[in-house]
Coordinates of C-alpha atoms in Angstrom, one line a residue:
Chain A
M24 CA -227.5 -62.0 89.2
S25 CA -226.7 -65.9 88.2
L26 CA -222.9 -65.5 88.2
L27 CA -222.6 -64.2 92.2
A28 CA -224.6 -66.9 92.5
A29 CA -222.0 -69.5 90.6
N30 CA -219.4 -67.9 92.7
L31 CA -221.2 -68.1 96.0
L32 CA -221.5 -72.1 95.3
G33 CA -218.2 -72.4 94.5
L34 CA -216.6 -70.2 98.2
V35 CA -219.2 -72.5 100.0
L36 CA -218.5 -75.5 98.2
T37 CA -214.8 -74.0 99.6
C38 CA -216.0 -74.0 102.7
G39 CA -217.7 -77.5 102.8
H40 CA -214.2 -78.9 102.0
Q41 CA -212.4 -77.7 104.7
G42 CA -215.1 -77.8 107.5
L43 CA -214.5 -81.5 106.0
G44 CA -210.8 -81.4 106.5
T45 CA -210.1 -82.6 103.7
D46 CA -208.5 -81.9 100.2
V47 CA -210.6 -82.9 97.7
S48 CA -211.1 -79.8 96.0
Y49 CA -207.5 -80.2 94.4
V50 CA -206.9 -84.0 94.9
H51 CA -204.6 -85.0 91.3
S52 CA -203.7 -81.4 90.7
G53 CA -202.6 -77.8 91.6
I54 CA -205.2 -76.5 90.1
F55 CA -209.2 -76.6 92.2
Q56 CA -211.9 -78.4 90.0
S57 CA -214.5 -75.1 91.1
A58 CA -214.4 -71.5 90.0
R59 CA -212.9 -71.5 87.6
I60 CA -213.0 -68.6 85.4
A61 CA -212.3 -68.3 81.5
P62 CA -209.2 -66.3 80.0
N63 CA -209.8 -62.9 78.9
A64 CA -209.1 -62.2 75.1
A65 CA -210.7 -58.8 75.6
D66 CA -207.7 -57.7 78.3
P67 CA -205.7 -55.0 77.4
A68 CA -202.6 -56.3 78.1
Y69 CA -204.1 -58.9 76.7
L70 CA -204.2 -57.3 73.7
S71 CA -200.7 -55.5 73.8
M72 CA -199.1 -58.8 73.2
L73 CA -200.6 -60.6 70.8
P74 CA -198.7 -59.3 67.9
N75 CA -195.7 -60.6 69.9
V76 CA -196.9 -64.4 69.8
V77 CA -198.3 -66.6 67.5
K78 CA -200.8 -69.6 68.5
L79 CA -199.9 -73.3 67.9
F80 CA -202.4 -76.2 66.4
E81 CA -202.1 -80.4 66.3
H82 CA -204.6 -81.4 63.9
D83 CA -206.2 -78.5 64.3
Q84 CA -206.2 -78.4 67.5
P85 CA -204.7 -75.7 69.7
I86 CA -201.8 -76.5 71.5
G87 CA -200.3 -73.3 73.3
I88 CA -198.7 -70.6 72.3
A89 CA -195.1 -69.0 71.3
V90 CA -194.0 -65.9 71.7
L91 CA -191.0 -63.7 69.5
I92 CA -187.0 -64.0 70.5
D93 CA -185.3 -62.6 67.6
S94 CA -187.2 -60.9 64.1
S95 CA -185.8 -63.4 61.9
G96 CA -188.6 -65.3 62.9
L97 CA -187.2 -67.4 66.5
Y98 CA -190.1 -68.0 68.5
L99 CA -189.7 -69.4 72.4
A100 CA -192.6 -72.2 73.2
P101 CA -193.0 -74.7 75.6
K102 CA -192.3 -77.8 74.7
N103 CA -194.6 -80.1 76.7
S104 CA -197.4 -78.6 75.2
I105 CA -195.8 -80.2 71.2
N106 CA -196.0 -83.5 70.7
T107 CA -194.6 -83.6 66.9
E108 CA -191.5 -83.9 65.6
E109 CA -193.0 -81.7 62.0
E110 CA -193.6 -78.4 61.3
I111 CA -196.5 -77.0 63.6
E112 CA -199.4 -75.0 62.2
G113 CA -199.6 -71.3 63.1
H114 CA -201.7 -68.8 63.1
F115 CA -200.7 -65.1 64.0
P116 CA -202.6 -62.3 64.9
N117 CA -203.1 -61.0 62.1
G118 CA -204.9 -63.9 59.9
Q119 CA -202.0 -65.0 58.6
T120 CA -201.3 -69.0 58.4
G121 CA -197.3 -70.5 58.5
H122 CA -195.5 -72.9 59.4
L123 CA -192.9 -73.4 62.6
R124 CA -190.2 -76.2 62.5
R125 CA -188.3 -77.5 65.4
L126 CA -185.0 -76.1 65.5
N127 CA -184.3 -76.8 69.1
T128 CA -185.1 -77.4 73.1
D129 CA -183.3 -77.5 76.3
S130 CA -184.7 -80.7 78.5
L131 CA -183.9 -78.6 81.9
T132 CA -186.1 -75.9 81.3
G133 CA -188.6 -77.3 79.2
L134 CA -188.6 -74.9 76.3
A135 CA -188.2 -75.0 72.4
L136 CA -187.0 -72.5 69.9
L137 CA -189.1 -72.2 66.7
K138 CA -188.2 -71.3 63.4
S139 CA -190.9 -69.4 60.7
D140 CA -190.3 -67.9 57.6
Y141 CA -193.2 -66.1 58.7
V142 CA -193.5 -62.7 61.0
P143 CA -196.4 -60.3 61.3
P144 CA -195.2 -56.6 59.8
N145 CA -196.1 -55.9 63.7
A146 CA -194.4 -58.4 65.7
R147 CA -191.3 -57.6 68.0
P148 CA -189.4 -59.6 69.7
V149 CA -189.4 -59.4 73.4
S150 CA -187.1 -59.2 76.1
V151 CA -186.2 -61.1 79.1
I152 CA -187.1 -59.2 82.4
P153 CA -183.1 -58.1 83.1
A154 CA -184.0 -59.3 86.6
D155 CA -186.2 -61.5 88.8
P156 CA -188.8 -59.3 89.5
N157 CA -190.1 -58.8 93.4
P158 CA -192.5 -60.9 94.5
G159 CA -196.0 -60.1 94.8
T160 CA -195.2 -58.7 91.1
L161 CA -198.9 -58.7 89.2
L162 CA -198.7 -60.9 86.3
V163 CA -200.5 -62.1 83.1
V164 CA -200.3 -66.0 82.2
M165 CA -201.4 -65.7 78.6
M166 CA -203.0 -68.7 76.5
D167 CA -204.1 -68.4 73.0
S168 CA -207.6 -68.6 74.2
G169 CA -206.9 -65.0 76.4
S170 CA -204.9 -64.3 79.7
V171 CA -205.8 -64.6 83.8
R172 CA -204.2 -62.7 86.5
G173 CA -201.7 -64.0 87.9
R174 CA -199.3 -62.9 90.9
L175 CA -196.2 -63.7 91.6
D176 CA -195.1 -65.6 94.7
S177 CA -191.5 -66.4 95.2
T178 CA -187.9 -66.8 93.0
E179 CA -185.8 -68.5 95.4
K180 CA -187.5 -72.1 95.1
I181 CA -185.5 -74.8 94.0
G182 CA -186.9 -77.1 91.3
I183 CA -185.5 -81.0 90.6
A184 CA -186.1 -82.6 86.5
K185 CA -186.5 -86.2 87.7
V186 CA -185.4 -87.9 84.7
T187 CA -181.9 -86.2 84.7
G188 CA -182.0 -85.5 88.2
R189 CA -180.5 -81.7 87.2
L190 CA -182.0 -78.6 89.2
V191 CA -183.5 -75.9 87.7
P192 CA -184.8 -72.8 89.8
L193 CA -187.7 -71.4 89.7
S194 CA -190.6 -69.0 90.3
E195 CA -193.5 -69.9 91.6
V196 CA -196.4 -68.3 90.4
R197 CA -200.1 -68.0 91.6
F198 CA -203.2 -66.8 89.2
E199 CA -206.9 -67.3 88.3
T200 CA -207.1 -71.4 87.3
P201 CA -208.6 -70.3 83.8
T202 CA -211.8 -73.3 82.0
S203 CA -208.0 -74.3 79.7
T204 CA -205.4 -75.6 79.7
L205 CA -201.2 -74.3 80.9
S206 CA -199.9 -76.1 78.3
G207 CA -198.2 -73.5 76.5
A208 CA -198.6 -70.9 78.7
L209 CA -196.6 -68.1 79.0
V210 CA -196.3 -65.3 81.5
F211 CA -195.8 -61.2 81.4
T212 CA -195.6 -59.2 83.5
T213 CA -198.6 -56.4 82.2
S214 CA -196.0 -54.3 80.8
G215 CA -195.1 -57.3 78.1
V216 CA -191.9 -58.4 79.8
F217 CA -191.0 -61.6 79.6
V218 CA -191.2 -63.4 82.2
G219 CA -191.0 -67.0 81.6
A220 CA -193.2 -70.2 80.8
I221 CA -195.6 -72.4 82.7
N222 CA -193.7 -75.4 82.8
A223 CA -195.0 -77.1 85.2
T224 CA -197.7 -77.0 88.7
L225 CA -197.6 -77.6 92.0
A226 CA -199.2 -81.9 92.1
K227 CA -200.9 -80.6 95.9
L228 CA -200.8 -77.4 97.3
P229 CA -198.1 -76.1 100.4
A230 CA -199.2 -75.6 103.9
G231 CA -200.7 -72.1 104.1
A232 CA -202.8 -73.0 100.8
A233 CA -206.2 -73.0 102.8
D234 CA -204.7 -69.1 103.9
F235 CA -204.7 -68.0 101.1
R236 CA -207.9 -69.2 99.3
A237 CA -209.6 -67.9 102.5
Q238 CA -208.1 -64.4 101.9
F239 CA -210.0 -64.2 98.2
S240 CA -213.1 -65.9 99.6
T241 CA -213.1 -62.8 102.1
K242 CA -212.1 -60.6 99.3
L243 CA -215.0 -61.8 97.7
S244 CA -217.3 -62.3 100.9
N245 CA -217.0 -58.4 100.7
Q246 CA -216.2 -57.7 97.0
A247 CA -213.7 -56.0 97.0
V248 CA -213.0 -57.4 93.9
P249 CA -215.0 -56.4 91.0
V250 CA -216.3 -59.6 89.4
G251 CA -218.0 -58.1 86.8
G252 CA -215.9 -59.4 84.4
L253 CA -215.8 -62.9 84.8
G254 CA -216.0 -65.1 81.5
G255 CA -213.2 -62.3 81.0
G256 CA -210.5 -63.0 83.2
G257 CA -211.8 -61.9 86.0
A258 CA -210.7 -58.3 85.1
A259 CA -213.1 -55.4 86.5
G260 CA -215.9 -54.8 84.2
N261 CA -213.5 -51.4 82.4
G262 CA -211.9 -54.2 81.0
Q263 CA -208.8 -54.0 83.3
I264 CA -206.0 -55.6 85.3
A265 CA -206.9 -55.7 89.2
D266 CA -204.4 -55.4 91.1
S267 CA -205.7 -58.0 93.2
L268 CA -206.2 -61.5 92.6
G269 CA -209.8 -63.9 92.9
P270 CA -212.7 -64.8 93.0
A271 CA -212.1 -67.6 91.4
D272 CA -209.9 -70.6 92.8
M273 CA -205.6 -70.3 92.7
T274 CA -203.5 -72.4 90.6
V275 CA -199.8 -72.8 91.3
A276 CA -197.7 -73.3 88.8
Y277 CA -194.0 -72.5 88.5
T278 CA -191.2 -70.5 85.9
P279 CA -188.2 -71.4 84.8
G280 CA -185.8 -69.2 86.7
V281 CA -184.9 -65.2 85.2
D282 CA -181.2 -66.1 85.0
V283 CA -181.5 -69.7 83.9
L284 CA -183.8 -68.6 81.2
R285 CA -182.0 -66.0 80.3
R286 CA -179.7 -68.0 79.7
V287 CA -182.2 -70.3 77.3
V288 CA -182.6 -67.3 75.1
E289 CA -179.0 -66.1 74.3
G290 CA -178.2 -70.0 73.1
F291 CA -181.2 -70.1 71.4
L292 CA -180.3 -66.7 70.1
S293 CA -176.8 -68.2 69.5
P294 CA -175.4 -69.6 65.4
S295 CA -176.0 -72.6 67.3
H296 CA -179.1 -72.3 69.1
I297 CA -177.6 -74.7 71.0
V298 CA -178.0 -74.0 74.8
A299 CA -175.1 -75.6 76.8
Y300 CA -174.5 -76.4 80.4
A301 CA -171.9 -77.3 82.2
S302 CA -171.3 -81.3 83.6
L303 CA -169.2 -83.4 85.9
G304 CA -170.7 -86.2 84.9
V305 CA -171.7 -87.7 88.7
F306 CA -175.4 -88.2 90.8
C307 CA -175.2 -88.1 94.5
R308 CA -177.3 -87.3 97.3
N309 CA -177.0 -85.7 100.7
G310 CA -173.7 -86.7 102.2
A311 CA -172.9 -86.8 105.8
G312 CA -171.4 -82.4 105.3
G313 CA -171.1 -82.7 101.7
A314 CA -172.7 -84.2 98.2
L315 CA -172.1 -87.8 97.7
I316 CA -171.6 -89.7 95.0
T317 CA -173.6 -92.5 93.8
Q318 CA -172.5 -93.0 91.0
V319 CA -170.1 -91.4 88.0
V320 CA -170.3 -91.6 84.2
A321 CA -167.9 -93.5 83.0
E322 CA -165.6 -90.7 80.9
S323 CA -166.7 -87.6 81.9
P324 CA -164.6 -85.5 83.7
A325 CA -164.9 -86.6 87.2
D326 CA -163.9 -89.7 86.2
K327 CA -161.2 -88.5 84.2
I328 CA -159.6 -87.4 88.0
G329 CA -160.4 -90.8 89.9
M330 CA -163.8 -90.4 90.9
Q331 CA -165.9 -93.1 92.0
A332 CA -169.1 -93.8 94.2
G333 CA -168.9 -93.3 97.7
D334 CA -166.8 -89.9 97.0
M335 CA -168.1 -86.7 99.1
I336 CA -167.7 -83.3 97.9
V337 CA -166.7 -81.5 100.1
S338 CA -165.4 -77.9 97.9
M339 CA -165.6 -77.1 94.3
G340 CA -163.7 -74.2 94.3
L341 CA -163.7 -71.6 96.4
Y342 CA -167.1 -72.3 97.5
M343 CA -167.7 -75.5 100.4
V344 CA -170.1 -78.0 99.4
R345 CA -172.8 -79.3 102.0
S346 CA -175.0 -81.0 100.4
Q347 CA -176.1 -82.2 96.9
I348 CA -178.4 -79.1 96.6
D349 CA -175.1 -77.2 97.1
F350 CA -173.1 -78.4 94.3
A351 CA -176.3 -78.6 92.1
K352 CA -176.1 -74.9 92.3
I353 CA -172.3 -74.4 91.9
M354 CA -172.2 -76.5 88.9
N355 CA -175.4 -74.5 87.7
K356 CA -173.7 -71.1 88.0
A357 CA -171.2 -72.5 86.3
R358 CA -170.2 -72.5 82.2
P359 CA -168.8 -75.5 79.9
G360 CA -165.4 -75.3 79.7
E361 CA -164.5 -73.0 83.4
Q362 CA -161.6 -75.3 85.2
T363 CA -162.0 -75.4 89.1
F364 CA -160.4 -77.4 92.0
I365 CA -162.5 -79.9 93.5
R366 CA -161.9 -81.7 97.5
F367 CA -163.4 -85.1 97.8
D368 CA -162.8 -87.2 101.3
R369 CA -163.1 -91.3 100.4
G370 CA -162.4 -92.9 102.9
G371 CA -160.9 -89.8 105.6
R372 CA -158.7 -88.9 103.1
V373 CA -159.3 -86.5 101.2
Y374 CA -158.2 -85.6 97.8
M375 CA -158.0 -82.3 96.0
K376 CA -157.6 -82.2 91.8
G377 CA -158.5 -80.6 89.4
V378 CA -160.9 -80.6 86.6
T379 CA -162.2 -79.0 83.5
F380 CA -166.2 -78.6 82.9
G381 CA -168.3 -81.1 80.0
R382 CA -171.2 -79.8 78.5
I383 CA -174.6 -81.1 78.2
L384 CA -176.3 -80.3 75.4
D385 CA -179.9 -80.5 75.2
Chain B
M13 CA -107.8 -14.7 55.3
K14 CA -110.5 -12.9 57.7
R15 CA -109.7 -15.4 59.6
N16 CA -106.8 -15.6 59.4
S17 CA -107.1 -12.0 60.6
D18 CA -109.1 -12.8 63.8
D19 CA -106.7 -15.7 65.4
H20 CA -103.3 -13.1 65.0
L21 CA -106.0 -9.9 66.9
F22 CA -107.2 -12.9 69.3
N23 CA -103.0 -13.9 69.6
L24 CA -102.7 -10.1 70.3
A25 CA -104.9 -9.2 72.4
F26 CA -104.2 -12.4 74.4
G27 CA -100.1 -11.9 74.5
E28 CA -99.6 -14.7 72.4
T29 CA -97.6 -13.1 69.5
S30 CA -93.7 -12.2 68.6
E31 CA -92.6 -8.7 69.5
A32 CA -92.5 -8.3 65.3
E33 CA -96.6 -9.7 64.7
R34 CA -97.2 -7.3 67.8
A35 CA -95.7 -4.3 66.3
E36 CA -97.2 -4.9 62.6
L37 CA -100.8 -5.3 64.0
E38 CA -100.9 -2.3 66.6
A39 CA -99.8 -0.5 63.6
K40 CA -102.5 -1.7 61.4
A41 CA -104.7 -0.8 64.1
A42 CA -104.3 2.2 64.8
T43 CA -104.7 2.9 60.6
D44 CA -108.2 0.5 60.3
P45 CA -110.9 1.1 62.7
A46 CA -112.2 -1.9 62.8
V47 CA -109.4 -4.0 63.6
A48 CA -108.8 -1.8 66.1
A49 CA -112.6 -1.7 68.0
K50 CA -111.4 -5.8 67.2
L51 CA -108.6 -5.8 69.2
R52 CA -110.4 -3.4 72.5
E53 CA -113.6 -6.4 72.2
L54 CA -111.0 -9.3 72.8
R55 CA -108.7 -7.2 74.9
N56 CA -112.3 -7.0 77.0
L57 CA -113.5 -10.5 76.8
K58 CA -110.0 -11.2 78.1
A59 CA -110.7 -8.7 81.3
D60 CA -114.0 -11.0 81.8
L61 CA -112.1 -14.0 82.0
R62 CA -109.3 -13.2 83.9
S63 CA -111.7 -12.2 86.6
L64 CA -114.0 -14.7 86.4
A65 CA -110.7 -17.3 87.2
D66 CA -111.2 -14.9 89.8
V67 CA -113.8 -17.1 91.1
P68 CA -113.5 -19.0 93.6
P69 CA -112.2 -22.7 92.4
D70 CA -114.6 -24.1 94.7
Q71 CA -117.7 -22.0 94.3
L72 CA -118.0 -23.0 90.2
S73 CA -120.5 -25.8 91.1
N74 CA -124.0 -26.0 93.1
D75 CA -122.8 -27.7 95.9
R76 CA -119.6 -25.9 96.3
L77 CA -121.4 -22.5 95.9
R78 CA -123.8 -23.9 98.6
D79 CA -121.8 -25.0 101.0
A80 CA -119.9 -21.5 100.2
I81 CA -122.4 -19.6 100.9
L82 CA -123.1 -21.5 104.7
G83 CA -119.6 -20.7 104.8
Q84 CA -120.5 -17.0 104.7
G85 CA -124.2 -17.8 107.5
L86 CA -126.8 -18.0 104.8
K87 CA -129.3 -20.4 105.4
P88 CA -131.0 -21.2 101.7
K89 CA -134.8 -22.0 102.4
Q90 CA -135.4 -25.1 103.5
A91 CA -137.6 -27.6 100.6
F92 CA -140.0 -30.4 102.2
D93 CA -138.9 -33.8 101.2
W94 CA -141.7 -35.3 100.7
S95 CA -139.4 -39.0 99.2
W96 CA -139.7 -40.9 102.6
V97 CA -143.3 -40.5 102.9
W98 CA -145.4 -42.9 101.2
M99 CA -143.4 -45.6 102.8
P100 CA -144.9 -45.0 106.6
A101 CA -148.5 -44.3 104.4
L102 CA -148.5 -47.6 102.5
S103 CA -148.0 -49.4 105.9
C104 CA -151.4 -47.5 107.8
V105 CA -153.0 -47.9 104.8
L106 CA -151.9 -51.8 104.3
V107 CA -152.5 -52.6 108.1
A108 CA -156.1 -50.7 107.5
G109 CA -156.9 -52.6 105.0
L110 CA -155.8 -56.1 106.7
M111 CA -158.4 -54.9 109.9
M112 CA -161.3 -54.1 107.6
G113 CA -160.7 -57.7 105.6
I114 CA -160.3 -59.3 108.6
R115 CA -163.5 -58.0 109.4
H116 CA -165.5 -58.4 107.0
R117 CA -164.4 -62.1 106.5
Q118 CA -165.7 -62.7 110.4
S119 CA -168.8 -61.4 109.6
V120 CA -169.7 -63.3 106.4
E121 CA -171.6 -66.5 106.6
P122 CA -169.2 -69.3 105.7
S123 CA -171.1 -70.6 102.9
L124 CA -170.3 -68.2 99.1
V125 CA -172.3 -71.5 97.5
G126 CA -174.3 -70.0 94.4
S127 CA -172.0 -67.1 94.1
A128 CA -170.3 -68.0 91.2
V129 CA -167.5 -70.3 90.6
V130 CA -164.0 -69.9 90.3
S131 CA -163.0 -70.2 86.5
L132 CA -159.7 -70.8 86.0
Q133 CA -158.9 -70.5 82.3
T134 CA -160.8 -73.1 79.1
S135 CA -159.2 -75.4 77.8
G136 CA -160.1 -79.0 75.6
V137 CA -164.5 -79.3 76.6
P138 CA -165.2 -82.9 77.7
L139 CA -169.2 -83.0 75.7
F140 CA -172.1 -84.5 77.0
S141 CA -173.7 -85.6 73.6
G142 CA -177.7 -85.8 75.6
D143 CA -180.1 -85.3 78.1
K144 CA -183.7 -86.4 77.2
G145 CA -183.2 -89.1 79.5
G146 CA -182.8 -90.8 82.1
D147 CA -179.7 -92.5 81.2
L148 CA -176.9 -90.4 81.2
A149 CA -174.2 -92.7 81.0
A150 CA -175.7 -93.5 77.8
N151 CA -175.6 -90.1 76.5
F152 CA -172.1 -89.7 77.0
K153 CA -169.1 -89.2 75.0
P154 CA -166.2 -88.7 75.4
S155 CA -164.0 -86.0 74.8
E156 CA -161.2 -85.5 71.9
S157 CA -159.5 -83.6 74.3
K158 CA -156.2 -85.2 75.8
K159 CA -156.4 -87.9 78.5
R160 CA -155.7 -86.4 82.0
S161 CA -154.0 -88.0 83.7
E162 CA -155.1 -90.6 87.0
V163 CA -156.2 -90.0 90.2
Q164 CA -152.9 -88.8 92.3
R165 CA -153.3 -90.2 95.8
I166 CA -153.3 -87.1 98.3
D167 CA -152.1 -88.7 101.8
P168 CA -152.4 -87.1 104.6
V169 CA -149.1 -86.5 106.4
S170 CA -150.6 -87.6 110.3
F171 CA -153.7 -87.4 111.7
R172 CA -153.6 -86.4 115.4
H173 CA -156.4 -85.5 118.0
P174 CA -156.4 -81.8 118.4
V175 CA -154.5 -80.5 121.7
S176 CA -154.5 -77.8 123.5
R177 CA -152.5 -75.0 123.0
K178 CA -149.7 -72.2 124.0
G179 CA -152.4 -68.7 122.3
G180 CA -155.1 -71.5 120.9
H181 CA -158.0 -72.7 121.6
G182 CA -158.3 -75.5 124.1
R183 CA -160.6 -79.1 123.2
S184 CA -163.6 -77.3 125.7
W185 CA -164.0 -74.6 122.8
R186 CA -163.1 -77.2 119.5
R187 CA -166.0 -79.3 121.4
R188 CA -168.3 -76.5 122.0
H189 CA -167.9 -75.2 119.1
G190 CA -167.8 -79.6 117.2
L191 CA -164.4 -79.3 116.0
S192 CA -163.0 -82.1 118.2
G193 CA -162.3 -85.3 116.8
L194 CA -159.6 -86.5 114.5
Y195 CA -157.7 -83.8 112.6
A196 CA -156.3 -84.6 109.4
D197 CA -152.8 -82.9 108.3
V198 CA -153.6 -82.8 104.5
N199 CA -150.2 -82.1 103.1
L200 CA -150.9 -79.7 99.4
G201 CA -147.5 -78.7 98.8
A202 CA -144.8 -79.9 96.8
G203 CA -144.3 -83.8 96.5
S204 CA -147.6 -84.8 97.2
G205 CA -148.1 -85.5 93.6
I206 CA -149.9 -82.7 92.7
D207 CA -149.3 -80.9 90.0
E208 CA -150.4 -77.0 88.9
N209 CA -153.6 -78.1 87.8
D210 CA -155.0 -79.5 91.0
V211 CA -154.0 -76.4 93.1
A212 CA -155.6 -73.2 93.8
P213 CA -154.2 -69.7 93.0
G214 CA -152.1 -68.7 94.9
G215 CA -151.3 -71.7 96.5
L216 CA -152.1 -73.7 99.4
N217 CA -149.8 -75.9 102.1
T218 CA -150.9 -78.0 105.0
V219 CA -154.6 -78.3 105.3
S220 CA -155.8 -79.1 108.5
L221 CA -158.8 -81.2 108.4
P222 CA -160.8 -82.3 111.5
V223 CA -162.4 -86.3 109.6
G224 CA -165.9 -85.0 108.8
A225 CA -166.2 -81.9 110.1
A226 CA -164.5 -79.8 106.8
D227 CA -166.0 -77.3 106.4
A228 CA -166.1 -76.0 109.7
R229 CA -161.6 -76.3 110.4
I230 CA -161.6 -74.5 107.4
S231 CA -163.9 -72.0 107.1
G232 CA -162.9 -70.8 110.1
L233 CA -166.5 -69.9 111.2
K234 CA -168.5 -71.7 112.9
P235 CA -170.1 -74.6 112.5
V236 CA -171.9 -76.3 110.0
D237 CA -176.3 -76.5 110.4
N238 CA -176.6 -79.1 107.5
T239 CA -180.4 -79.5 108.2
S240 CA -180.4 -75.9 107.1
A241 CA -178.9 -77.9 104.1
T242 CA -181.3 -79.8 103.0
P243 CA -183.6 -77.1 102.3
A244 CA -187.5 -78.3 101.0
V245 CA -187.3 -78.0 96.6
V246 CA -190.0 -78.2 94.6
V247 CA -189.4 -82.4 92.2
I248 CA -190.5 -82.0 88.4
E249 CA -192.5 -84.9 87.5
P250 CA -192.0 -86.9 83.9
D251 CA -195.4 -86.7 84.1
K252 CA -197.8 -85.1 83.2
D253 CA -201.2 -83.7 84.4
K254 CA -204.5 -84.3 83.3
D255 CA -205.6 -81.2 84.2
S256 CA -204.1 -78.3 83.9
G257 CA -202.2 -80.0 80.6
T258 CA -198.4 -79.1 82.5
Q259 CA -195.9 -82.3 84.2
Q260 CA -196.9 -82.3 87.6
A261 CA -194.1 -80.6 90.7
R262 CA -194.5 -82.2 94.3
E263 CA -192.6 -80.1 96.9
V264 CA -190.6 -82.4 99.0
A265 CA -190.1 -81.1 102.5
N266 CA -186.5 -82.0 102.7
S267 CA -183.7 -82.7 100.2
K268 CA -181.7 -84.9 101.7
N269 CA -182.7 -88.2 99.2
V270 CA -183.2 -86.1 96.8
V271 CA -180.3 -88.1 93.2
I272 CA -178.8 -85.1 91.8
G273 CA -177.4 -85.1 88.6
G274 CA -174.8 -82.5 87.6

């Protein structure tokens, strides 16, 4: 009864905010300040995946989880949850503790590769989902304290890392706002296939978010969503995961796209544990019909073929470049060491040069 | 000895012996049945050879035999000769393939961005050794690979304004399709200063580029809508969100001013 009252209170607060026409409930982050939900540690999907993860601790404080990607003891974790360069304490599901050391990181996706000398006997490496899941796919967001339900909304988001300016394809995920931090959260399908790691949350909800929340508010008022599991992840009373979200408020977050995730895992599992990305060595912004170069890195492949700031890339290989986003998409598909030809415009004159992509190491 | 006797009998059967030898061999054949049988066999052989010699020389080869048969009014069964069929068949296939290719090309959007990158070959990979901060230049280390030649300028042969020509699109059509304005004829062929690394497989020759709108002319399709080329992007801020503990994301409706590194 008190539970229902608390949810109704959240609904009232929500409606009140909407009535005022403000976004006060999510001014600073994508996480609503009301109607959070505790991660469900009894979720069957969570329990089925638990043997394959290890909880990470720093100074006796939980910082996230890592998932086994190779039976040799290689674990994958969001690096934004890891604040130390030293060994990290790991608590395995069977009660064992051990230490994990960081072998490598990938700044583009915010993932880190950890090595553990201990692997529980019943742990199985997870597999990355082979292709983009369909929007609407039900997901499980795993944290160190349990899981919450989520839903894949899009696999076509374009992310730009502000520091490096590099493009990373993103999957947009919406899930019930947990009471605990999302740093170090991993995303799976309900059948345990690895989908990604939460590396960012939206600072402001996009247009349509009010409708999205209203949808769940309506479901709540109609009691279409079982609420008996609150404190148990919004699951139905029998512990099963409902196929709709709510009644908690929603968080919009992003994980690296499936393609880049697979590339990272492949790189981490290689003998060198290195994930390499192709690079031309330029920074550019949108130009009139191309990617306008604003900076050329010294000694880069672009520098070696004589490209300059002010040049506008109009095509690469057989593909036209209409904007800097097109350029980034091509670079995202390219591999270090590949050769192609690049056509660029300089003051109305067109130049064409062969170029070999360099590589950026993390 | 037997061989010598057979030779004598052979000579006798073919009339190539002297009278003395002939009398001696026939006397021997009269007393020895085996010799008589051999002589008889050889004489039959001679008779057969004679009958063979009676075949007209013009019938001793297949062609001549066929001609002889035809000369007697007989016609051989005509076998169909398929050897010429492949040429028109191949021509039809090529024409059909060309037509399908043209149709397919006309139905495809001009931009193939994001599908793949043409990979020619791999050699000497320049190396970036770090990307942990905003200063990409500071983290770049030069490659051990050999230096490439300095940029080689490709001078356009000429600039021209599009003019209406017989069988082509008129100026008004090009203006409607955004193709009006100044064109640059870029010579990408021999003598333009391009080495083998600069030209796509299959080679390129002269390309006419409308200055500032090269995409439309190259694709041969509808002009580029540049507004669609600046989609919404999600900028990942380096700062952590206090509430979620993750990096902050910010949606930018128009990516026109977003700087990309690559």
